[in-house]
PDB file of C-alpha atoms in Angstrom:
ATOM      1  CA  UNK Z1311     175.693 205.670 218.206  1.00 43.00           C
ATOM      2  CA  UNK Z1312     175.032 208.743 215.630  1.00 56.00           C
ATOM      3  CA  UNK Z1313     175.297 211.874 217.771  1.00 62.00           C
ATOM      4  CA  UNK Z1314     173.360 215.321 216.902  1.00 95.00           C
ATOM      5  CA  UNK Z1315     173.220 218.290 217.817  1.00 98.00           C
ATOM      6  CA  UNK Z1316     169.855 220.213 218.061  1.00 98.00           C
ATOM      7  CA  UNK Z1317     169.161 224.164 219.139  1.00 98.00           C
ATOM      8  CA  UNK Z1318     167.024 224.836 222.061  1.00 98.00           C
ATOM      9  CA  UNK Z1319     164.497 227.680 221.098  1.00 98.00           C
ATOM     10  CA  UNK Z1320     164.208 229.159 224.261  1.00 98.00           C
ATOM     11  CA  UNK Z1321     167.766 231.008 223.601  1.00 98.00           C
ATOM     12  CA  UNK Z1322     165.899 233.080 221.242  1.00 98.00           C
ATOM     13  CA  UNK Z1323     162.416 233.118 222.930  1.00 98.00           C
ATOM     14  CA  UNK Z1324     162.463 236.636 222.468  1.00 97.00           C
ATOM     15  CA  UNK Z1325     162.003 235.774 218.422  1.00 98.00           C
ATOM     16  CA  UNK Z1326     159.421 233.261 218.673  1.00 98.00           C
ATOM     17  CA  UNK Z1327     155.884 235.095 220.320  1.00 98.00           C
ATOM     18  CA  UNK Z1328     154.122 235.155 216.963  1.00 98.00           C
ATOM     19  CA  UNK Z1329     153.141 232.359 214.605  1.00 98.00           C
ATOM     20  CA  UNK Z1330     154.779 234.740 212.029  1.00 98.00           C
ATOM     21  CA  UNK Z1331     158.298 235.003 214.338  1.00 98.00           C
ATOM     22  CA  UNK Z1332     158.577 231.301 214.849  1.00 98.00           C
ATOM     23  CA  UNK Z1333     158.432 230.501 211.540  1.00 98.00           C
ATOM     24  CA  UNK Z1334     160.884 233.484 210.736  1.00 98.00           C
ATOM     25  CA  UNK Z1335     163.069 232.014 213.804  1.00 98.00           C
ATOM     26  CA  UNK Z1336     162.900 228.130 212.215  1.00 98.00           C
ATOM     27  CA  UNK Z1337     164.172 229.630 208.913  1.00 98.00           C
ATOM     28  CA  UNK Z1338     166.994 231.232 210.913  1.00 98.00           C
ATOM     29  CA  UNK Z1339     168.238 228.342 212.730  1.00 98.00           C
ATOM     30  CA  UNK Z1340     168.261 226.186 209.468  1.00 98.00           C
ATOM     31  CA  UNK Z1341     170.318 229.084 208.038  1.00 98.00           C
ATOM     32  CA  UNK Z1342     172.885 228.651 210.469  1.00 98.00           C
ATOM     33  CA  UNK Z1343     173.437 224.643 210.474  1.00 97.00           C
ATOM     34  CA  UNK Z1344     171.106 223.180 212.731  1.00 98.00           C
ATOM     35  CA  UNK Z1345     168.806 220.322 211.407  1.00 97.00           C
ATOM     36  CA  UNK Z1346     166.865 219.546 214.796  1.00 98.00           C
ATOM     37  CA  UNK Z1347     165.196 221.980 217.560  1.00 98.00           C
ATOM     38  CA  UNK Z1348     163.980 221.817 220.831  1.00 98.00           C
ATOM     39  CA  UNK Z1349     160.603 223.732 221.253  1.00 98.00           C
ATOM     40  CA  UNK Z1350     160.205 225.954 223.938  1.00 97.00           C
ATOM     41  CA  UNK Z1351     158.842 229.012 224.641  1.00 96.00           C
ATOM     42  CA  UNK Z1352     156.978 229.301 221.599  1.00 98.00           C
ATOM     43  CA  UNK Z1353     154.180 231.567 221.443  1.00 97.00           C
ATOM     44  CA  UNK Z1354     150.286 230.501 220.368  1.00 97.00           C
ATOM     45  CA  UNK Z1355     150.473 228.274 217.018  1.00 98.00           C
ATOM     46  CA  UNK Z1356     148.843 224.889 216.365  1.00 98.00           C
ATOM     47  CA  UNK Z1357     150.547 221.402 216.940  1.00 98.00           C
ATOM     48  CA  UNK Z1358     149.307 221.059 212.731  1.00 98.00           C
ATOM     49  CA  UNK Z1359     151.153 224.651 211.740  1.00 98.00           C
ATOM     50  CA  UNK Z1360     153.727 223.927 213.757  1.00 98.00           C
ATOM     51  CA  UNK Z1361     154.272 220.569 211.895  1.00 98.00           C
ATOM     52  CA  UNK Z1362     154.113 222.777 208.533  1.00 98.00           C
ATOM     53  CA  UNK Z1363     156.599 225.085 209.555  1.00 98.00           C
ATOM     54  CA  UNK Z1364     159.519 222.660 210.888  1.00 98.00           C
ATOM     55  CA  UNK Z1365     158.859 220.221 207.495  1.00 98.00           C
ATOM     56  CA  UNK Z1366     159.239 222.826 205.244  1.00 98.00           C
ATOM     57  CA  UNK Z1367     162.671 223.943 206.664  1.00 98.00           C
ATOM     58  CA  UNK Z1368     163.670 220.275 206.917  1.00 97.00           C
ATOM     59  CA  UNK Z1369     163.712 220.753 210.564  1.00 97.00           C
ATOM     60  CA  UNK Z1370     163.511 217.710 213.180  1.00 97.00           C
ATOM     61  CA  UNK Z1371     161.703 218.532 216.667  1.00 98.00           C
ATOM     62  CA  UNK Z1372     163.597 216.204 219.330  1.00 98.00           C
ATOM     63  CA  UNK Z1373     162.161 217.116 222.291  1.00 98.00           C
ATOM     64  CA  UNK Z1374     160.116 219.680 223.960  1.00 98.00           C
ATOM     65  CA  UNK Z1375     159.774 221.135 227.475  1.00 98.00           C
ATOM     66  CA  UNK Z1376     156.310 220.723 227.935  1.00 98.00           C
ATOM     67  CA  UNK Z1377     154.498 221.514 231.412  1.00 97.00           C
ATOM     68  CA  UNK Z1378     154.218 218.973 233.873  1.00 98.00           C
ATOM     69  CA  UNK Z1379     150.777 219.773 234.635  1.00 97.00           C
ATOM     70  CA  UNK Z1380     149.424 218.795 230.767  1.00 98.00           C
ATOM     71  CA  UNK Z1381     151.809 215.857 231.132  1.00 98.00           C
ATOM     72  CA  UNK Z1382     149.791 214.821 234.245  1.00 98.00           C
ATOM     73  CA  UNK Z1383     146.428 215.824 233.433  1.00 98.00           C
ATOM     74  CA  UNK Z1384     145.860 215.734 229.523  1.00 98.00           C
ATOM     75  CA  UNK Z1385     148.958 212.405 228.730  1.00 98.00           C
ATOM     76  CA  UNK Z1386     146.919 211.620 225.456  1.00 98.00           C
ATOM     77  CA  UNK Z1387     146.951 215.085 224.136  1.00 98.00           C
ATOM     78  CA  UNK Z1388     150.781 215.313 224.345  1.00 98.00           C
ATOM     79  CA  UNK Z1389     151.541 211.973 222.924  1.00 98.00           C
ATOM     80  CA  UNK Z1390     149.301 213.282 219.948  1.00 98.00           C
ATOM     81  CA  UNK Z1391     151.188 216.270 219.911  1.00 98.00           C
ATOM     82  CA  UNK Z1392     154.725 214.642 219.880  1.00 98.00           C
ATOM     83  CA  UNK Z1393     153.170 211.468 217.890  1.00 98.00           C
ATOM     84  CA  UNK Z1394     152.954 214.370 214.904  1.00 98.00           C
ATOM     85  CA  UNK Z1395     155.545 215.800 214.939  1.00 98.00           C
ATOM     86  CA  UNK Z1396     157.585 212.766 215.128  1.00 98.00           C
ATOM     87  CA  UNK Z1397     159.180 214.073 218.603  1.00 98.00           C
ATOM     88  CA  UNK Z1398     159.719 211.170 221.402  1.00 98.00           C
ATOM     89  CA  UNK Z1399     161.257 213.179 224.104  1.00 98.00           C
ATOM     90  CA  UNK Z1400     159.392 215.355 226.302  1.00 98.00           C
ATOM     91  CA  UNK Z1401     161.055 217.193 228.851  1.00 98.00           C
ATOM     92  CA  UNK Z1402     160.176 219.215 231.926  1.00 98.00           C
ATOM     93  CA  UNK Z1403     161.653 222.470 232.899  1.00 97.00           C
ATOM     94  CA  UNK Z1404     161.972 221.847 236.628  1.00 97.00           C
ATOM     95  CA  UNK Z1405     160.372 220.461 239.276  1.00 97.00           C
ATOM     96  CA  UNK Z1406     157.444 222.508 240.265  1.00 96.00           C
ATOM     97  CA  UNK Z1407     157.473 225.144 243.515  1.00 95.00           C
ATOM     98  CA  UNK Z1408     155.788 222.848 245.946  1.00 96.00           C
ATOM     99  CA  UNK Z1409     157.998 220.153 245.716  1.00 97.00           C
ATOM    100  CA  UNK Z1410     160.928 221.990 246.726  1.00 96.00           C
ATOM    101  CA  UNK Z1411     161.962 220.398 249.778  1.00 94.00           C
ATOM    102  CA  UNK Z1412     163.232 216.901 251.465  1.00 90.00           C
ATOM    103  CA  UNK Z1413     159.941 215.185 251.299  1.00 97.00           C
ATOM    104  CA  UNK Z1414     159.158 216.800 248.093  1.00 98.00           C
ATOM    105  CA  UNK Z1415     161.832 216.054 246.018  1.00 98.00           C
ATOM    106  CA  UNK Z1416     160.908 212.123 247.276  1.00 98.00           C
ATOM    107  CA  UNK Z1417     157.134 212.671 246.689  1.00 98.00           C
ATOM    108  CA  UNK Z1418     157.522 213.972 242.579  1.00 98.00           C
ATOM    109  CA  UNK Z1419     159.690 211.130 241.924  1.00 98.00           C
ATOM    110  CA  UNK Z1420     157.781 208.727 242.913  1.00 98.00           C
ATOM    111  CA  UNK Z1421     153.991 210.873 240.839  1.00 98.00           C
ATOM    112  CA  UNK Z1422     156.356 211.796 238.079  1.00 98.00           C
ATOM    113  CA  UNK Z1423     157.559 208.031 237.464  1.00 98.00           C
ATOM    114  CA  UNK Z1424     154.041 207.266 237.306  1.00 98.00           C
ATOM    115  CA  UNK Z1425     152.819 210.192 234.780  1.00 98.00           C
ATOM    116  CA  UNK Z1426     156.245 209.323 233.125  1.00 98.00           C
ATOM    117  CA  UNK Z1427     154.844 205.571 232.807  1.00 98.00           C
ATOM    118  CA  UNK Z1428     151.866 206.725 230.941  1.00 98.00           C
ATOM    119  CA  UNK Z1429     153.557 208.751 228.429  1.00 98.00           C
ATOM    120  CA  UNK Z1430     155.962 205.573 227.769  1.00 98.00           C
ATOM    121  CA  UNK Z1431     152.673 203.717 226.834  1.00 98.00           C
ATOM    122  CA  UNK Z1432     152.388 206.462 223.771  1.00 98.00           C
ATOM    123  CA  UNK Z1433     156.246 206.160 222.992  1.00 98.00           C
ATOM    124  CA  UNK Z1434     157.654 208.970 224.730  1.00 98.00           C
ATOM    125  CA  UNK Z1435     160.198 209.658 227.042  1.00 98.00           C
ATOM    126  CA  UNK Z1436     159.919 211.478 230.141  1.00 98.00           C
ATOM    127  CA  UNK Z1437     163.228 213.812 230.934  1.00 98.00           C
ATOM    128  CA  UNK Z1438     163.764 215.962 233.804  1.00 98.00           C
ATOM    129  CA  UNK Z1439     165.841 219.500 233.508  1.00 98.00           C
ATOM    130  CA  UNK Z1440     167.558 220.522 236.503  1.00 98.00           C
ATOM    131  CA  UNK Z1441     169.044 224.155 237.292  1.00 98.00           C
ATOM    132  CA  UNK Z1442     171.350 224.721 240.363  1.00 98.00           C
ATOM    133  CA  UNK Z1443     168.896 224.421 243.288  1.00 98.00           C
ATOM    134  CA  UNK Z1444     168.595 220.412 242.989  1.00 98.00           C
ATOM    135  CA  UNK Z1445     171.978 220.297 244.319  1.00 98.00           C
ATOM    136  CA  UNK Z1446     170.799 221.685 247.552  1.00 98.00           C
ATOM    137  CA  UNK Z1447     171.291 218.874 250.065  1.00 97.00           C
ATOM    138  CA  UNK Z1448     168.604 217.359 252.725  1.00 96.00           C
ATOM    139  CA  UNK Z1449     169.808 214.628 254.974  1.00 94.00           C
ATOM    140  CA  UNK Z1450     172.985 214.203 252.939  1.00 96.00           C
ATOM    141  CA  UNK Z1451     172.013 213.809 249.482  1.00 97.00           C
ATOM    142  CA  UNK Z1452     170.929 216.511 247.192  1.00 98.00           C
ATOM    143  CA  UNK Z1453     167.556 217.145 245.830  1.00 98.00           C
ATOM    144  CA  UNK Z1454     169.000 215.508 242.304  1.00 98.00           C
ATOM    145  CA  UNK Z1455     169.930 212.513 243.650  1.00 98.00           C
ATOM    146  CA  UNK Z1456     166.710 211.882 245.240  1.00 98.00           C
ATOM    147  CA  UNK Z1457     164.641 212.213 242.034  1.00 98.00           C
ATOM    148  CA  UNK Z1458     167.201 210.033 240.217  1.00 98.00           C
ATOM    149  CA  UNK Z1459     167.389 207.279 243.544  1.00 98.00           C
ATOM    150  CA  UNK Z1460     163.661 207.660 244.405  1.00 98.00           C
ATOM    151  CA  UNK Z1461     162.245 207.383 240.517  1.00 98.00           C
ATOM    152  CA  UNK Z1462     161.484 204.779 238.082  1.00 98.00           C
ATOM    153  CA  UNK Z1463     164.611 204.225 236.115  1.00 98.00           C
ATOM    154  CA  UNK Z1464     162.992 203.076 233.627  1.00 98.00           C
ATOM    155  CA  UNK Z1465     160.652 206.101 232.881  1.00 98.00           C
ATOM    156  CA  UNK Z1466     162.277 208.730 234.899  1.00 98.00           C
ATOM    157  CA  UNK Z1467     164.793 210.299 232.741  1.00 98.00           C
ATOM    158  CA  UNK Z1468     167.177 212.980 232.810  1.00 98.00           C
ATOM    159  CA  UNK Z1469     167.834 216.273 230.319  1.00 98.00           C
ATOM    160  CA  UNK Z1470     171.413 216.905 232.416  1.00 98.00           C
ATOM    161  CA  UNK Z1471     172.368 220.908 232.059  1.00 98.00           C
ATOM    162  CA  UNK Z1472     175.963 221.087 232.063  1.00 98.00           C
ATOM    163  CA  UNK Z1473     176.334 224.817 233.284  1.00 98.00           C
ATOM    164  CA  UNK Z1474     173.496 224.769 236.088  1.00 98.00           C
ATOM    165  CA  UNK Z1475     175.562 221.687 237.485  1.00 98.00           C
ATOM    166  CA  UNK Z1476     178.670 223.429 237.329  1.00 98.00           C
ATOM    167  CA  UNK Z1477     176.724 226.404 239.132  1.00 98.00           C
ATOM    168  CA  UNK Z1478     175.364 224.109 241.901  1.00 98.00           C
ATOM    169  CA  UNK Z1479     178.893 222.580 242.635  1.00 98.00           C
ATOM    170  CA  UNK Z1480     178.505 219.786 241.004  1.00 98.00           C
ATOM    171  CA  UNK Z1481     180.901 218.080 238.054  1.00 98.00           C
ATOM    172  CA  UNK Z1482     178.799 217.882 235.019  1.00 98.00           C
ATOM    173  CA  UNK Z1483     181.003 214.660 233.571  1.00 98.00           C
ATOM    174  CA  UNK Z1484     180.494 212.544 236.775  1.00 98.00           C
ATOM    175  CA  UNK Z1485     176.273 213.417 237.059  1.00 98.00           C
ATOM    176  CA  UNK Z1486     176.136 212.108 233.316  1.00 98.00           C
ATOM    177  CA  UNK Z1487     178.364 209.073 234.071  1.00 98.00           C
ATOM    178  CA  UNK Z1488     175.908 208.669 237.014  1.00 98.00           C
ATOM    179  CA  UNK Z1489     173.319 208.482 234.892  1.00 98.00           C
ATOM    180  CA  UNK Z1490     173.963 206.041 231.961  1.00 98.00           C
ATOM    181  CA  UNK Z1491     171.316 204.880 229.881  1.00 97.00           C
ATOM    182  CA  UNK Z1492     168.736 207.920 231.033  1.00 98.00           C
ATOM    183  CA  UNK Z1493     170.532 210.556 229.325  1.00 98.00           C
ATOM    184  CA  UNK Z1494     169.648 210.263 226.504  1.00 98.00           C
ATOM    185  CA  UNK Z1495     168.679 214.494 226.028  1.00 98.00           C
ATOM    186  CA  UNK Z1496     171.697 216.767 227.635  1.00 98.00           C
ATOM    187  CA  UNK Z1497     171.555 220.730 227.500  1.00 98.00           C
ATOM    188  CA  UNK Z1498     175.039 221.501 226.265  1.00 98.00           C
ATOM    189  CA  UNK Z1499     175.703 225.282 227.696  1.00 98.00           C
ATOM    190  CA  UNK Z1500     178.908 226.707 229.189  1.00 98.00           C
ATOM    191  CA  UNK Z1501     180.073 228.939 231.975  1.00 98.00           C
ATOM    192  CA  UNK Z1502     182.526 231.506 231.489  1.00 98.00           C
ATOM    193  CA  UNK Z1503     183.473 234.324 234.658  1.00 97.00           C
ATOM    194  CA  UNK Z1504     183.427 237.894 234.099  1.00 96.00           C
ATOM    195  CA  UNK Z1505     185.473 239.172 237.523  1.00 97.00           C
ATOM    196  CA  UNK Z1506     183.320 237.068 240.386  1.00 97.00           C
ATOM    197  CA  UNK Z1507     180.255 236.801 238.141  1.00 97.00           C
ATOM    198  CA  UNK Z1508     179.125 233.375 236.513  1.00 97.00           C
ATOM    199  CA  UNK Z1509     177.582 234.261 232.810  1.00 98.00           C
ATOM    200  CA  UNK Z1510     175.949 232.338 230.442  1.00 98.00           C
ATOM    201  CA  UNK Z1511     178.550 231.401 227.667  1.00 98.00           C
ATOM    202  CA  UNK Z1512     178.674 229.791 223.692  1.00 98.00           C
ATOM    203  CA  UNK Z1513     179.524 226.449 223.951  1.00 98.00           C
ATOM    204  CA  UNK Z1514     183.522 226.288 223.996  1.00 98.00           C
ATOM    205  CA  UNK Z1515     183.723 229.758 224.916  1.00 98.00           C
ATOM    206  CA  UNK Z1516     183.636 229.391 228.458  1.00 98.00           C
ATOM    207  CA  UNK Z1517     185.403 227.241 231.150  1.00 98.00           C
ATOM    208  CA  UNK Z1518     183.644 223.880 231.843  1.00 98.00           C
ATOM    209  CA  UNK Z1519     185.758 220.758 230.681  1.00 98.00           C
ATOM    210  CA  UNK Z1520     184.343 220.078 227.508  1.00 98.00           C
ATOM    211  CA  UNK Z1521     186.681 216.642 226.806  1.00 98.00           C
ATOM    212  CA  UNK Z1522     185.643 215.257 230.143  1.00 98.00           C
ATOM    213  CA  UNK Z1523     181.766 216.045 229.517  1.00 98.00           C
ATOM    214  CA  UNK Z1524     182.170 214.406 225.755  1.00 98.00           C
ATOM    215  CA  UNK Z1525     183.432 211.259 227.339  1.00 98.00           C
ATOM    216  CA  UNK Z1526     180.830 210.799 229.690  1.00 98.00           C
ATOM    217  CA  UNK Z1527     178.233 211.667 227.229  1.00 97.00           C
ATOM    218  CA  UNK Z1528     179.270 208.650 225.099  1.00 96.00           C
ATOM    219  CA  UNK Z1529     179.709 206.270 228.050  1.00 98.00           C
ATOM    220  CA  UNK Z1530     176.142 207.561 229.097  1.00 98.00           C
ATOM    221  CA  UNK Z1531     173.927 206.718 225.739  1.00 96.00           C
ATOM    222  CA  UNK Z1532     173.072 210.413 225.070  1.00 97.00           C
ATOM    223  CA  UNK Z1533     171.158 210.724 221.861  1.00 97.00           C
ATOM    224  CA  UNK Z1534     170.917 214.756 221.285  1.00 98.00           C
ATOM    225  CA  UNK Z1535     173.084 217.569 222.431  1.00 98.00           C
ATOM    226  CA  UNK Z1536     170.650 220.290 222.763  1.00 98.00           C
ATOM    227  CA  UNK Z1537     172.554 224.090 222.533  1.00 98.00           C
ATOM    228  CA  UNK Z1538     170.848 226.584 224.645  1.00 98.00           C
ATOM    229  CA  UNK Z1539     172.133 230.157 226.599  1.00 98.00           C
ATOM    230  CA  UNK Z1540     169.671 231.475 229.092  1.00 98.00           C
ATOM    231  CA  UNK Z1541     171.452 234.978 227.863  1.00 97.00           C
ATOM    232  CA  UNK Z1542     173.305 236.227 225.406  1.00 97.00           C
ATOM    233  CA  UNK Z1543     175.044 239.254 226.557  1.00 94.00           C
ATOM    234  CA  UNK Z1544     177.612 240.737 223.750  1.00 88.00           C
ATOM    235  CA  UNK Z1545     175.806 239.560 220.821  1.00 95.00           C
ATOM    236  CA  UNK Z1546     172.664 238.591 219.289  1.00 97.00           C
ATOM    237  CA  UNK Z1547     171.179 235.332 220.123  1.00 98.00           C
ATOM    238  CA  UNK Z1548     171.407 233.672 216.744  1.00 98.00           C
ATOM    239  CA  UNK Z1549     175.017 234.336 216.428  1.00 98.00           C
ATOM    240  CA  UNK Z1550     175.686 232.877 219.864  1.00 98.00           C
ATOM    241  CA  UNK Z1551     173.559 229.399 218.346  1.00 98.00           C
ATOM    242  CA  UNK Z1552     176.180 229.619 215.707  1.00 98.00           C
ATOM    243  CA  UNK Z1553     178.955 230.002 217.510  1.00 98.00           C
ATOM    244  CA  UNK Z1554     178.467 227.101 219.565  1.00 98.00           C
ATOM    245  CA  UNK Z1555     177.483 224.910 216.707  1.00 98.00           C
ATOM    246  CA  UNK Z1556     180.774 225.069 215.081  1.00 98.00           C
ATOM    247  CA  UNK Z1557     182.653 225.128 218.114  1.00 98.00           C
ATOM    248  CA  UNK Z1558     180.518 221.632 218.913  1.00 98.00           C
ATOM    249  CA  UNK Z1559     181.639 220.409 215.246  1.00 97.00           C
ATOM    250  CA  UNK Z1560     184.913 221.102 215.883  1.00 97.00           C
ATOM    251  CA  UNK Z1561     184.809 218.758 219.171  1.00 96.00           C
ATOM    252  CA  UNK Z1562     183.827 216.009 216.838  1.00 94.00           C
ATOM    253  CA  UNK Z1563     180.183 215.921 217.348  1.00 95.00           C
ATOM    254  CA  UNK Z1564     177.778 215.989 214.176  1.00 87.00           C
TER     255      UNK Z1564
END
């Protein structure tokens, strides 16, 4: 399978609150190697202009994160969306506030599956993102591995973050070995320590164990390896996307 590697806009949300910046910030991107995004974050511009923007820089949408509550509420309007800009994975950014708990966790996996379903029907994929908090455990078994054990495996997907895993305790390789065949989206973002502190790092710049996560991402099926840093702290955000693009070429990845 043909791996690629896509940016995830949110790392430089700060650049994208105008229709004017995101189009600025799609022309950057390009600049520095990238040939797919993941939209996030964006400020107020049209689905259509949107469209405009991305084609003219030769720029592939992958996936989105798109709010659960228009996923649930307004399905056709998102497929339309995603249907035109040639975009089949939609993602979530986490499971919403109320759900947060043993029953919860049990109870969105279960409505999600079925809002997940519907999308399917338009030719979309449903992903979940997790942070650090799903690996809180209830009765033995985290909150992660009750969406995954509890949810449609055929519709209930995954869009694995590598660092929040590491942050929760968890080993990023073995949750993406865990889930083969529904990973087919992974957030590629590294952890590096400065004293006791955990900070957001350039892919390859920081400590996880990048040959181990590699391997499981083939074993798994994963389609796009999506860049993002919650923070960049010593340099601009742009230069961190860079950085981690040619540190991802250099693993092999294209």
């Amino acid at each position: 399978m043909t791996t690629q590697i896509a940016a995830q806009l949110y790392t430089v949300r700060d650049f994208t609150k105008t229709e004017a910046d995101i189009a600025e910030t799609i022309k950057k991107v390009r600049q520095l190697g990238y040939e797919a995004v993941q939209c996030s974050a964006l400020g107020p511009i049209s689905p259509a202009e949107l469209k405009n923007i991305v084609d003219g820089e030769g720029i592939t949408i992958c996936a989105t994160h798109t709010d659960y509550a228009r996923m649930r509420d307004e399905p056709q309007a998102v497929i339309d969306e995603h249907q035109l800009w040639g975009c089949k994975h939609a993602a979530i950014g986490g499971i919403p506030g109320e759900y947060r708990n043993a029953a919860g966790f049990a109870t969105f996996a279960k409505e999600a599956s079925e809002v997940a379903a519907r999308l399917a029907e338009g030719g979309l994929t449903f992903s979940y993102h997790n942070h650090s908090f799903e690996l809180e455990r209830f009765n033995g078994r985290t909150g992660l591995a009750i969406l995954y054990e509890e949810s449609d495996a055929n519709y209930f997907l995954s869009e694995l973050d590598t660092y929040w895993i590491q942050h929760g305790g968890g080993d990023p390789g073995e949750w993406i070995r865990k889930l083969k065949d529904r990973a087919q989206i992974i957030h590629f973002k590294d952890m590096a320590m400065q004293g006791s502190t955990q900070r957001f790092a350039e892919v390859g710049e920081g400590n996880l164990n990048w040959p181990a996560i590699l391997d499981a991402c083939v074993y798994a099926g994963v389609e796009w390896y999506i860049v993002e840093q919650d923070s960049c702290y010593e340099r601009d955000p742009f230069e961190s996307l860079g950085i981690s693009l040619r540190n991802m070429q250099a693993m092999g990845l294209s």
